[in-house]
Coordinates of C-alpha atoms in Angstrom, one line a residue:
Chain A
M1100 CA 79.1 -44.0 -137.5
E1101 CA 76.5 -45.5 -135.4
K1102 CA 75.6 -42.3 -134.1
L1103 CA 75.2 -41.3 -137.7
I1104 CA 72.5 -43.8 -138.3
Q1105 CA 70.5 -42.9 -135.1
R1106 CA 70.6 -39.3 -136.4
A1107 CA 69.4 -40.5 -139.9
G1108 CA 66.4 -42.5 -138.2
S1109 CA 65.6 -39.6 -135.6
I1110 CA 61.9 -39.0 -135.0
D1111 CA 59.7 -36.3 -136.0
P1112 CA 56.8 -36.5 -133.8
N1113 CA 54.8 -34.0 -136.0
L1114 CA 54.8 -36.4 -139.0
L1115 CA 54.4 -39.5 -136.8
K1116 CA 51.1 -37.5 -135.1
K1117 CA 49.6 -38.2 -138.7
D1118 CA 49.6 -41.9 -138.1
F1119 CA 47.2 -41.7 -135.0
P1120 CA 43.8 -40.6 -136.2
V1121 CA 42.8 -39.2 -132.3
F1122 CA 44.9 -36.3 -133.0
E1123 CA 42.5 -35.0 -135.4
R1124 CA 40.2 -34.3 -132.5
K1125 CA 39.9 -31.4 -130.2
V1126 CA 39.3 -31.6 -126.3
H1127 CA 37.4 -28.4 -124.8
G1128 CA 38.1 -26.8 -128.2
K1129 CA 42.0 -27.4 -128.0
P1130 CA 44.1 -29.7 -129.9
L1131 CA 44.8 -33.0 -127.7
I1132 CA 48.1 -32.8 -126.1
Y1133 CA 48.3 -36.7 -125.0
L1134 CA 50.7 -37.0 -122.0
D1135 CA 49.3 -40.3 -120.3
N1136 CA 51.0 -42.6 -122.1
A1137 CA 52.5 -44.6 -119.3
A1138 CA 48.5 -45.6 -118.8
T1139 CA 47.7 -46.4 -122.3
T1140 CA 49.1 -45.2 -125.7
Q1141 CA 47.2 -44.0 -128.9
K1142 CA 46.8 -46.5 -131.6
P1143 CA 48.1 -45.5 -135.2
Q1144 CA 45.8 -45.9 -138.5
S1145 CA 47.9 -49.5 -139.2
V1146 CA 46.8 -50.8 -136.1
I1147 CA 43.0 -49.6 -136.7
D1148 CA 43.0 -51.1 -140.0
C1149 CA 44.4 -54.1 -139.1
I1150 CA 41.7 -55.1 -136.8
D1151 CA 38.9 -53.5 -139.1
N1152 CA 40.4 -55.9 -141.9
Y1153 CA 40.4 -58.7 -139.8
Y1154 CA 36.5 -58.6 -139.0
R1155 CA 35.9 -57.4 -142.3
N1156 CA 37.6 -60.1 -144.4
H1157 CA 38.9 -62.7 -142.3
N1158 CA 36.5 -63.4 -139.3
S1159 CA 36.2 -66.9 -138.1
N1160 CA 37.6 -69.3 -135.5
I1161 CA 41.1 -70.2 -135.3
H1162 CA 42.3 -73.9 -135.0
R1163 CA 38.8 -75.2 -136.1
G1164 CA 37.3 -76.5 -139.4
V1165 CA 39.3 -76.3 -142.8
H1166 CA 37.3 -73.6 -144.5
T1167 CA 39.2 -70.7 -146.0
L1168 CA 38.5 -68.1 -143.3
S1169 CA 39.3 -70.4 -140.6
Y1170 CA 42.6 -71.1 -142.0
E1171 CA 43.4 -67.5 -142.7
S1172 CA 42.6 -66.1 -139.3
T1173 CA 44.8 -69.2 -137.9
V1174 CA 47.7 -68.0 -139.9
M1175 CA 47.1 -64.2 -138.9
Y1176 CA 47.0 -65.1 -135.3
E1177 CA 49.9 -67.5 -135.3
D1178 CA 52.0 -64.7 -137.3
A1179 CA 51.2 -62.5 -134.4
H1180 CA 52.9 -64.5 -132.0
K1181 CA 55.9 -65.1 -134.2
K1182 CA 56.1 -60.9 -134.6
V1183 CA 56.1 -60.7 -131.0
A1184 CA 58.9 -63.4 -130.6
D1185 CA 61.1 -61.9 -132.8
F1186 CA 60.3 -58.3 -131.3
I1187 CA 62.1 -59.6 -127.8
G1188 CA 64.4 -62.2 -129.3
A1189 CA 62.6 -65.1 -128.2
D1190 CA 64.1 -68.6 -129.8
K1191 CA 60.8 -70.1 -130.6
W1192 CA 57.5 -68.6 -131.4
N1193 CA 55.5 -70.9 -129.1
E1194 CA 57.5 -69.4 -126.0
I1195 CA 54.6 -66.4 -126.6
I1196 CA 51.5 -66.8 -125.0
F1197 CA 48.8 -64.1 -125.7
T1198 CA 46.9 -63.1 -122.3
R1199 CA 44.4 -60.4 -121.7
N1200 CA 47.2 -57.8 -120.2
A1201 CA 50.3 -58.2 -118.3
T1202 CA 48.0 -58.7 -115.0
E1203 CA 46.6 -61.8 -116.7
S1204 CA 50.1 -62.8 -117.5
L1205 CA 51.4 -62.5 -114.1
N1206 CA 48.3 -64.0 -112.7
L1207 CA 48.9 -67.2 -115.2
L1208 CA 52.4 -67.5 -113.8
A1209 CA 51.0 -67.5 -110.1
Y1210 CA 48.3 -69.9 -110.6
G1211 CA 50.0 -72.2 -113.3
W1212 CA 53.5 -71.9 -112.3
G1213 CA 53.3 -70.6 -108.4
L1214 CA 50.4 -72.7 -107.1
H1215 CA 52.1 -75.8 -108.4
R1216 CA 55.8 -75.5 -107.9
L1217 CA 56.5 -73.5 -104.8
E1218 CA 56.2 -74.8 -101.5
E1219 CA 55.7 -73.5 -97.7
G1220 CA 58.8 -71.4 -97.0
D1221 CA 59.9 -70.9 -100.5
E1222 CA 60.8 -67.4 -101.2
V1223 CA 59.8 -64.8 -103.7
L1224 CA 61.9 -61.5 -104.5
I1225 CA 59.9 -58.3 -105.5
T1226 CA 61.0 -54.7 -105.3
I1227 CA 59.4 -52.2 -103.7
M1228 CA 58.9 -50.6 -106.9
E1229 CA 56.1 -52.9 -108.0
H1230 CA 52.9 -52.2 -109.6
H1231 CA 50.2 -53.7 -107.7
S1232 CA 49.7 -56.6 -110.1
N1233 CA 53.3 -57.8 -109.5
I1234 CA 52.5 -57.9 -105.7
V1235 CA 49.0 -59.1 -105.2
P1236 CA 49.2 -62.5 -106.9
W1237 CA 52.2 -63.5 -104.8
Q1238 CA 50.2 -62.3 -101.8
M1239 CA 47.5 -64.9 -102.9
L1240 CA 50.3 -67.6 -103.0
R1241 CA 51.6 -66.5 -99.7
D1242 CA 48.4 -67.2 -97.9
L1243 CA 47.5 -70.1 -99.7
K1244 CA 50.9 -71.8 -99.8
G1245 CA 52.7 -70.2 -96.8
I1246 CA 55.7 -68.9 -99.1
K1247 CA 57.4 -65.7 -98.3
I1248 CA 57.7 -62.3 -100.1
N1249 CA 60.9 -60.6 -99.7
V1250 CA 61.0 -56.8 -100.9
L1251 CA 64.3 -55.4 -102.3
G1252 CA 64.0 -51.5 -101.2
V1253 CA 64.8 -48.2 -103.1
D1254 CA 67.1 -45.4 -101.6
D1255 CA 66.1 -41.7 -101.6
R1256 CA 66.9 -41.1 -104.9
G1257 CA 64.9 -43.8 -106.2
D1258 CA 67.0 -46.3 -107.3
L1259 CA 67.1 -50.2 -106.2
K1260 CA 69.1 -50.7 -103.2
L1261 CA 71.4 -53.5 -105.3
D1262 CA 73.8 -53.7 -102.3
E1263 CA 71.1 -55.4 -100.4
L1264 CA 70.0 -57.8 -103.2
P1265 CA 72.8 -60.4 -102.1
D1266 CA 71.4 -60.6 -98.8
L1267 CA 67.8 -61.2 -99.8
L1268 CA 68.8 -63.9 -102.2
T1269 CA 68.6 -67.1 -100.5
E1270 CA 68.7 -70.9 -101.4
R1271 CA 64.7 -70.7 -100.7
T1272 CA 64.6 -67.8 -103.6
K1273 CA 62.8 -69.7 -106.3
L1274 CA 61.7 -66.6 -108.1
V1275 CA 62.9 -63.0 -108.8
S1276 CA 59.9 -61.2 -110.2
I1277 CA 60.8 -57.5 -111.0
I1278 CA 59.3 -54.6 -112.6
H1279 CA 61.6 -53.2 -115.6
A1280 CA 61.0 -49.7 -115.7
S1281 CA 59.0 -47.9 -112.8
N1282 CA 55.6 -46.6 -114.2
V1283 CA 56.0 -43.7 -111.1
L1284 CA 59.4 -42.8 -111.4
G1285 CA 60.4 -43.8 -114.8
T1286 CA 63.5 -45.5 -113.3
V1287 CA 65.0 -48.5 -115.5
N1288 CA 66.3 -51.3 -113.2
P1289 CA 69.1 -53.2 -114.1
V1290 CA 67.4 -56.3 -114.7
K1291 CA 70.4 -57.9 -116.5
E1292 CA 72.7 -57.6 -113.5
I1293 CA 69.7 -58.9 -111.0
T1294 CA 69.3 -61.9 -113.4
R1295 CA 72.7 -63.0 -113.1
Q1296 CA 73.0 -62.6 -109.3
A1297 CA 69.4 -64.6 -109.1
K1298 CA 70.7 -67.2 -111.2
E1299 CA 73.8 -67.8 -108.6
V1300 CA 71.3 -68.9 -106.1
G1301 CA 69.2 -71.2 -108.9
A1302 CA 66.0 -68.8 -108.8
L1303 CA 64.0 -68.1 -111.9
V1304 CA 63.7 -64.4 -113.0
L1305 CA 60.5 -63.0 -114.2
I1306 CA 60.7 -59.3 -115.8
D1307 CA 57.6 -57.1 -115.9
A1308 CA 58.2 -55.3 -118.8
A1309 CA 54.8 -53.3 -119.2
Q1310 CA 56.5 -49.8 -118.8
S1311 CA 59.7 -50.8 -120.7
I1312 CA 58.7 -52.5 -123.8
P1313 CA 57.1 -49.5 -125.3
H1314 CA 60.2 -47.4 -125.0
L1315 CA 63.3 -49.4 -125.4
P1316 CA 64.7 -52.3 -127.0
I1317 CA 64.6 -55.5 -125.2
D1318 CA 66.2 -59.0 -125.9
V1319 CA 65.1 -61.7 -123.5
S1320 CA 68.2 -63.8 -124.5
E1321 CA 70.5 -60.7 -123.5
I1322 CA 68.7 -60.2 -120.1
G1323 CA 68.7 -64.0 -119.5
C1324 CA 65.4 -64.1 -117.8
D1325 CA 63.1 -67.1 -117.7
F1326 CA 59.7 -65.2 -117.9
L1327 CA 58.8 -61.7 -119.4
V1328 CA 55.3 -60.1 -119.2
A1329 CA 53.9 -57.0 -121.0
S1330 CA 50.7 -55.4 -122.1
G1331 CA 49.9 -54.7 -125.9
H1332 CA 47.6 -51.5 -125.1
K1333 CA 50.7 -49.8 -123.6
M1334 CA 53.0 -50.2 -126.9
L1335 CA 50.4 -48.9 -129.5
G1336 CA 48.4 -52.3 -129.6
P1337 CA 44.9 -52.5 -128.9
T1338 CA 43.3 -53.2 -125.1
G1339 CA 42.5 -56.6 -124.1
I1340 CA 45.9 -58.3 -125.3
G1341 CA 49.2 -58.7 -123.3
F1342 CA 51.6 -61.8 -123.5
I1343 CA 54.1 -63.7 -121.8
Y1344 CA 57.3 -64.8 -122.7
G1345 CA 58.4 -68.1 -120.9
R1346 CA 61.6 -70.5 -121.8
E1347 CA 59.8 -73.6 -123.6
S1348 CA 61.1 -76.2 -121.1
L1349 CA 59.8 -74.1 -118.3
L1350 CA 56.3 -73.6 -119.9
E1351 CA 56.1 -77.3 -120.9
D1352 CA 56.4 -78.2 -117.4
M1353 CA 53.9 -75.7 -116.1
E1354 CA 50.2 -76.7 -115.3
P1355 CA 47.7 -74.8 -117.0
F1356 CA 46.2 -71.9 -115.8
M1357 CA 42.6 -72.1 -117.4
Y1358 CA 41.0 -75.3 -118.7
G1359 CA 38.7 -76.0 -121.2
G1360 CA 38.1 -75.7 -125.1
D1361 CA 41.4 -75.4 -127.3
M1362 CA 43.9 -76.0 -124.5
I1363 CA 43.3 -79.8 -124.8
E1364 CA 44.9 -82.3 -126.7
K1365 CA 42.5 -85.2 -125.9
V1366 CA 39.4 -85.5 -123.6
T1367 CA 37.5 -88.6 -122.0
F1368 CA 35.8 -88.4 -119.0
E1369 CA 38.6 -90.0 -117.1
K1370 CA 41.4 -88.0 -118.2
S1371 CA 42.5 -85.0 -120.4
T1372 CA 45.7 -83.9 -121.7
W1373 CA 47.1 -80.7 -122.8
N1374 CA 47.4 -79.1 -126.3
E1375 CA 51.0 -78.2 -127.4
L1376 CA 52.4 -74.5 -126.7
P1377 CA 51.4 -72.0 -126.6
W1378 CA 47.8 -73.5 -126.9
K1379 CA 47.8 -75.1 -123.5
F1380 CA 47.8 -71.7 -122.0
E1381 CA 45.2 -70.1 -124.4
A1382 CA 41.8 -71.9 -123.4
G1383 CA 38.6 -70.8 -125.2
T1384 CA 38.4 -68.6 -128.2
P1385 CA 41.3 -66.3 -127.8
N1386 CA 41.2 -62.2 -128.4
I1387 CA 42.0 -63.0 -132.2
A1388 CA 41.6 -59.4 -133.6
G1389 CA 43.5 -58.3 -130.6
G1390 CA 46.3 -60.6 -131.2
I1391 CA 46.6 -59.5 -134.8
G1392 CA 46.3 -55.8 -133.8
L1393 CA 49.3 -56.5 -131.3
G1394 CA 51.4 -58.0 -134.1
A1395 CA 50.3 -54.6 -136.4
A1396 CA 51.8 -52.6 -133.4
V1397 CA 55.1 -54.5 -133.3
D1398 CA 55.3 -53.8 -136.9
Y1399 CA 54.9 -50.2 -136.6
L1400 CA 57.4 -49.9 -133.5
D1401 CA 59.9 -52.2 -135.6
G1402 CA 59.6 -49.9 -138.5
I1403 CA 60.5 -46.6 -136.4
G1404 CA 63.0 -48.2 -134.2
L1405 CA 63.0 -48.7 -130.5
Q1406 CA 66.3 -47.0 -130.1
N1407 CA 65.3 -44.1 -132.2
I1408 CA 62.0 -44.0 -129.7
L1409 CA 64.3 -44.2 -126.8
D1410 CA 66.5 -41.3 -128.0
H1411 CA 63.5 -39.0 -128.5
E1412 CA 61.9 -39.8 -125.3
E1413 CA 65.4 -38.7 -123.4
D1414 CA 65.2 -35.7 -125.4
L1415 CA 61.7 -34.7 -124.3
L1416 CA 62.4 -36.1 -120.6
S1417 CA 65.5 -33.9 -120.3
Y1418 CA 63.6 -30.7 -121.8
A1419 CA 60.7 -31.4 -119.6
L1420 CA 62.9 -31.9 -116.4
E1421 CA 64.9 -28.5 -117.3
K1422 CA 61.8 -26.6 -117.9
M1423 CA 59.9 -28.2 -114.6
S1424 CA 62.8 -27.6 -112.3
A1425 CA 62.9 -23.8 -112.9
Y1426 CA 60.0 -23.6 -110.8
D1427 CA 60.4 -24.3 -107.1
W1428 CA 56.8 -24.7 -106.6
I1429 CA 57.1 -27.9 -109.0
K1430 CA 58.2 -30.8 -107.0
I1431 CA 59.3 -33.6 -109.4
Y1432 CA 59.9 -37.3 -107.9
G1433 CA 62.8 -39.5 -108.6
H1434 CA 65.3 -38.3 -111.6
K1435 CA 67.9 -37.8 -109.0
S1436 CA 70.0 -40.5 -110.0
T1437 CA 72.2 -41.1 -113.5
T1438 CA 70.6 -44.3 -114.2
E1439 CA 68.5 -44.8 -117.3
S1440 CA 65.0 -43.5 -117.4
V1441 CA 62.0 -43.9 -119.5
G1442 CA 60.0 -41.0 -120.1
V1443 CA 57.7 -40.6 -117.0
I1444 CA 57.7 -37.7 -114.5
S1445 CA 55.8 -37.6 -111.1
F1446 CA 55.3 -34.1 -109.7
N1447 CA 53.3 -32.4 -107.8
V1448 CA 52.2 -28.6 -107.8
E1449 CA 52.9 -27.1 -104.2
G1450 CA 49.6 -26.8 -102.2
V1451 CA 47.3 -28.2 -105.0
H1452 CA 45.8 -31.3 -105.2
P1453 CA 46.9 -33.6 -108.2
H1454 CA 43.0 -33.9 -109.3
D1455 CA 43.1 -30.0 -109.7
V1456 CA 46.2 -29.8 -111.7
A1457 CA 44.9 -32.7 -114.0
G1458 CA 41.4 -31.2 -114.1
M1459 CA 42.7 -27.6 -115.1
L1460 CA 45.3 -29.3 -117.7
D1461 CA 42.4 -31.3 -119.4
E1462 CA 40.7 -27.6 -119.8
E1463 CA 43.5 -27.1 -122.0
G1464 CA 43.2 -30.3 -123.8
I1465 CA 46.2 -31.7 -121.9
A1466 CA 45.9 -35.4 -121.0
V1467 CA 47.7 -36.6 -117.6
R1468 CA 47.3 -38.9 -115.0
S1469 CA 46.8 -38.3 -111.3
G1470 CA 46.5 -40.4 -108.3
H1471 CA 48.8 -43.3 -106.7
H1472 CA 49.5 -45.0 -110.3
C1473 CA 48.8 -48.5 -108.9
A1474 CA 52.1 -48.6 -106.9
Q1475 CA 50.9 -47.8 -103.3
P1476 CA 54.3 -49.3 -101.4
L1477 CA 56.7 -47.2 -103.2
M1478 CA 54.6 -44.2 -103.0
S1479 CA 54.4 -44.2 -99.2
E1480 CA 58.0 -45.1 -99.1
L1481 CA 59.2 -42.2 -101.1
S1482 CA 56.2 -40.0 -98.8
M1483 CA 54.8 -39.2 -102.1
D1484 CA 51.0 -39.4 -101.5
Y1485 CA 49.4 -38.8 -104.6
T1486 CA 51.0 -37.1 -107.6
A1487 CA 50.0 -35.9 -111.0
R1488 CA 52.1 -37.7 -113.8
I1489 CA 53.3 -36.9 -117.4
S1490 CA 54.7 -39.7 -119.5
F1491 CA 55.9 -39.3 -123.2
Y1492 CA 55.8 -41.4 -126.3
L1493 CA 56.9 -41.0 -129.7
Y1494 CA 54.4 -38.7 -131.1
N1495 CA 54.9 -35.9 -128.4
N1496 CA 56.9 -32.8 -129.1
K1497 CA 58.6 -30.1 -127.2
E1498 CA 56.1 -27.5 -127.7
E1499 CA 53.5 -29.7 -126.1
I1500 CA 55.9 -29.5 -123.0
D1501 CA 55.8 -25.7 -123.4
L1502 CA 51.9 -25.6 -123.2
C1503 CA 52.0 -28.0 -120.3
V1504 CA 54.2 -26.0 -118.1
E1505 CA 52.6 -22.6 -119.2
T1506 CA 49.2 -24.3 -118.0
L1507 CA 50.8 -25.5 -114.6
K1508 CA 51.6 -21.7 -113.9
K1509 CA 47.9 -21.0 -114.4
V1510 CA 47.1 -23.9 -111.9
K1511 CA 49.7 -22.2 -109.3
K1512 CA 48.2 -18.9 -109.7
I1513 CA 44.7 -20.1 -109.4
F1514 CA 44.6 -22.7 -106.8
G1515 CA 47.8 -22.1 -105.2
Chain B
M1184 CA 34.8 -27.2 -113.4
Q1185 CA 34.1 -24.3 -116.0
S1186 CA 34.5 -20.4 -115.5
D1187 CA 31.1 -19.7 -114.6
N1188 CA 31.4 -21.5 -111.1
L1189 CA 35.0 -21.2 -110.8
E1190 CA 35.4 -18.5 -108.4
Y1191 CA 32.6 -19.7 -106.4
I1192 CA 34.3 -23.1 -106.0
L1193 CA 37.6 -21.5 -105.2
D1194 CA 36.0 -19.5 -102.7
H1195 CA 34.8 -22.5 -100.8
Y1196 CA 37.9 -24.5 -101.2
K1197 CA 40.4 -21.5 -99.8
N1198 CA 37.8 -20.5 -97.4
P1199 CA 36.1 -23.6 -96.3
R1200 CA 32.8 -23.2 -94.2
N1201 CA 32.2 -25.4 -90.9
F1202 CA 35.8 -26.9 -91.2
G1203 CA 36.9 -28.6 -88.3
T1204 CA 35.5 -31.2 -85.6
I1205 CA 32.8 -31.5 -82.9
E1206 CA 34.1 -33.5 -80.1
D1207 CA 30.9 -34.6 -78.5
A1208 CA 29.1 -35.3 -82.0
D1209 CA 26.1 -37.4 -82.1
F1210 CA 27.2 -39.1 -85.3
S1211 CA 30.4 -39.2 -87.2
Y1212 CA 31.5 -41.0 -90.3
E1213 CA 34.5 -40.9 -92.5
E1214 CA 35.0 -42.0 -95.9
G1215 CA 37.1 -41.6 -99.0
I1216 CA 38.1 -42.4 -102.6
P1217 CA 40.8 -44.7 -102.9
S1218 CA 41.7 -44.2 -106.3
C1219 CA 42.5 -40.4 -105.6
G1220 CA 43.0 -40.4 -101.9
D1221 CA 40.2 -38.0 -100.9
V1222 CA 38.8 -38.3 -97.4
I1223 CA 36.0 -36.7 -95.7
R1224 CA 35.1 -36.7 -92.0
L1225 CA 31.8 -35.4 -90.9
D1226 CA 30.7 -34.9 -87.3
L1227 CA 27.1 -33.9 -86.7
K1228 CA 25.1 -32.5 -83.6
I1229 CA 21.2 -33.4 -84.2
R1230 CA 18.7 -31.6 -81.8
N1231 CA 14.8 -32.1 -81.9
N1232 CA 15.2 -34.1 -85.2
K1233 CA 17.1 -31.1 -86.8
L1234 CA 20.9 -30.9 -87.9
D1235 CA 22.2 -28.3 -85.2
D1236 CA 25.5 -28.3 -85.9
I1237 CA 28.0 -29.9 -88.6
K1238 CA 31.7 -29.8 -89.2
F1239 CA 34.0 -31.2 -91.8
S1240 CA 37.5 -32.3 -92.0
G1241 CA 39.7 -34.1 -94.5
T1242 CA 42.0 -33.3 -97.6
G1243 CA 41.1 -33.7 -101.2
C1244 CA 41.1 -31.6 -104.3
A1245 CA 39.1 -28.3 -104.8
I1246 CA 35.8 -29.7 -106.0
S1247 CA 35.6 -32.5 -103.1
Q1248 CA 36.4 -29.8 -100.4
A1249 CA 34.4 -27.2 -101.8
S1250 CA 31.3 -29.4 -102.2
V1251 CA 31.4 -30.5 -98.8
S1252 CA 31.9 -27.0 -97.7
I1253 CA 28.6 -25.8 -99.8
L1254 CA 26.7 -28.7 -98.5
T1255 CA 27.2 -28.0 -94.7
E1256 CA 25.8 -24.5 -95.4
N1257 CA 22.7 -25.8 -97.1
V1258 CA 21.7 -28.7 -94.8
T1259 CA 22.5 -26.9 -91.3
G1260 CA 19.0 -26.6 -89.5
K1261 CA 17.4 -28.9 -91.8
E1262 CA 15.6 -31.8 -90.6
V1263 CA 17.2 -35.4 -91.0
E1264 CA 14.4 -36.6 -93.4
E1265 CA 15.0 -33.5 -95.6
I1266 CA 18.8 -34.0 -95.9
V1267 CA 18.2 -37.7 -96.6
S1268 CA 16.2 -36.8 -99.5
Y1269 CA 18.7 -34.5 -100.6
T1270 CA 19.8 -35.9 -104.2
D1271 CA 22.9 -36.2 -106.2
K1272 CA 21.4 -33.6 -108.6
D1273 CA 20.8 -31.1 -105.9
M1274 CA 24.4 -31.4 -104.9
L1275 CA 25.4 -30.8 -108.2
E1276 CA 23.1 -27.9 -108.9
A1277 CA 24.3 -26.2 -105.3
L1278 CA 27.7 -26.3 -106.8
G1279 CA 26.4 -23.2 -109.2
G1280 CA 27.4 -24.6 -112.6
Q1281 CA 28.8 -27.3 -114.5
V1282 CA 30.8 -29.8 -113.5
S1283 CA 32.7 -32.4 -115.4
P1284 CA 31.0 -35.8 -115.1
I1285 CA 34.7 -37.0 -114.2
R1286 CA 34.5 -35.0 -111.2
F1287 CA 31.1 -36.1 -110.0
K1288 CA 32.7 -38.6 -107.4
C1289 CA 34.6 -35.8 -106.2
A1290 CA 31.6 -33.4 -105.8
L1291 CA 29.6 -36.1 -104.6
L1292 CA 32.0 -37.5 -101.8
G1293 CA 30.4 -35.2 -99.1
L1294 CA 26.8 -36.0 -99.5
T1295 CA 27.4 -39.9 -99.7
V1296 CA 29.4 -39.4 -96.0
L1297 CA 26.7 -37.2 -94.6
K1298 CA 24.0 -39.9 -95.6
K1299 CA 25.8 -42.7 -94.3
A1300 CA 26.4 -40.8 -91.1
L1301 CA 22.4 -39.9 -90.8
T1302 CA 21.4 -43.4 -91.6
G1303 CA 23.6 -44.6 -88.7
K1304 CA 25.8 -46.8 -90.9
S1305 CA 28.4 -45.9 -88.4
S1306 CA 28.6 -43.7 -85.3
N1307 CA 30.5 -43.2 -82.1
Q1308 CA 27.6 -42.9 -79.9

C-alpha cells in the first residue's frame, strides 16, 4: 500500500521543469541541461514570486515600529523559521537560526559554542569526507584553543570506517561533526548510528546536511542530533540564506556569534543582555527576503514530498551509473557499496582534463562541475585529484543523461 | 573554445612545443590555479637580454597547456622588455579564435607565470 502511494506521487520531471523559469532559456543555442545541483539548485517561480511580492508589498524592517508593513514582514520572517522547523521535525521554531549559509552556520557554532565551551585537549571528531567548511573552523579552534581534531576515514569503497569509530570516540570527545551526504561521492552516512555512539561518550553531534536536506527526508528528533546546518540555495531557496537547528537548551547556553542590533535585550554602557532565541544569533537586519524565500522553497519541497524526490533521484542515479559504466574510459568514483546515495556522480574521462570535459559539455548546454569540490582531503585519500561531477535534482530526466553520455563520447573522441 | 580554433588548440595540446625542463635555467617559476589544479612551470635561458630558450612543464586542461605551448613559440628570441609588455589581449588573440571568458584564467596562466619569472618574482639563480 505504501509503495502504491509513492507511485501515485511519483515525479514527472518534465512537468516540474515548467515551474522553473530558467529552463526557458538556451545555452549556446541548446536547451539548458542543469546537472550541477550539488553546487546550487535552480529556483521555482513560487520562490521568485515570493521574494518579488515581499519587496513590492511588504518591504520594511522587522521587530521595529508598529506600522503595518513592519508587522507583516515580521510575521512573514518568523513564519519562515516555523516552516523550516516543521520541515526538519524540530520541536520549537525558535530552535532555527537563520544564517547566510551552511558555512556561516558552522562558523557560528565554532565561535559561539566551541570558542567558549572547549578547552585545551578537548576533541572534535570529523570525517575525511567533510567539505572544507566543516574542517577549517575546527582548525581555527585547534590553533586558538589547543583542541584536537580526530578524523574518521573511509575505506576504498568510499564508506566511512565505522569499525574504527569506537576507538576515536574518547571521554575528551566533545563534538562529533559529520557530513550527512558527501558532495563528492553522494554517499549518505549512517548519522543515526554515529549519533548513538557519540552520545555514549557524552559528545554533542552536529550534522552538516547541506547536501542531504534537498534530497531526502530529515527528522532531527529521529537522528537525535544536537545541531544541524544547511544552505537554502541548495534546496531551491535563494542564495545568502542558510540555517542552524540547535537544541533550545544548548542555544540558550551559547554565547552570541555577532554582536549589535536586534540581538540584544537591554544595552547600557556597563553591560548588555541578549535577546531571546533565535534573535540572539541574528544580529543586525537579517536577510528578510532570503528567509521568506527559503520558506517558499520549503513549501514547494513539501508539496512534492522528499521521499518522492529521493525515489526519483535513485532512479536517475542507477540509470546514469549503468549508462556510464558501459564505457571503460569513464572512471566513476564511489558508488561501489550498497549504502544509500544521493544523486551525485564524480567521474573522469580517461586522458581528458575535467575542465575540458565540463567545457565541452557546456557547448552542448549541459552544466556540470569540475574541480576538487571543496573536499581536498577526501579527494587525495581516494587518489581522485580533480574530477568532473554531475548531480541530479527533481527536474532532471533520463533523456538529459543520454545526451550527457553522448557528449562524453564526443569529448573522448576529440581530446582522448 | 569554439570550432574555429579547436583544431589549433588541440594540435598544441596533443603535441606541445617546448615541453620539458632546462637544467641550468637562468630563471624558473611555477604557479598553479588552486581551484582547478592546473600547474605550469617555466624554465628560461636569457642571453644578451633576449629569451634564448624556454621550456614548460606541468599539467592542466587543453586550453592552459595549448596556450603556454603557443606562448613559448611566440616569445622565443624576443627581448625581455618586449615579452614583459605582452598583454592578456595579445595572448588571447594568439589562440586564433574565441575563448570563453570562463576559460580566460586557463588561457592566461602561462603568461602570468612567464612575467613573474622574468620580473624576478622568483628564481633559482
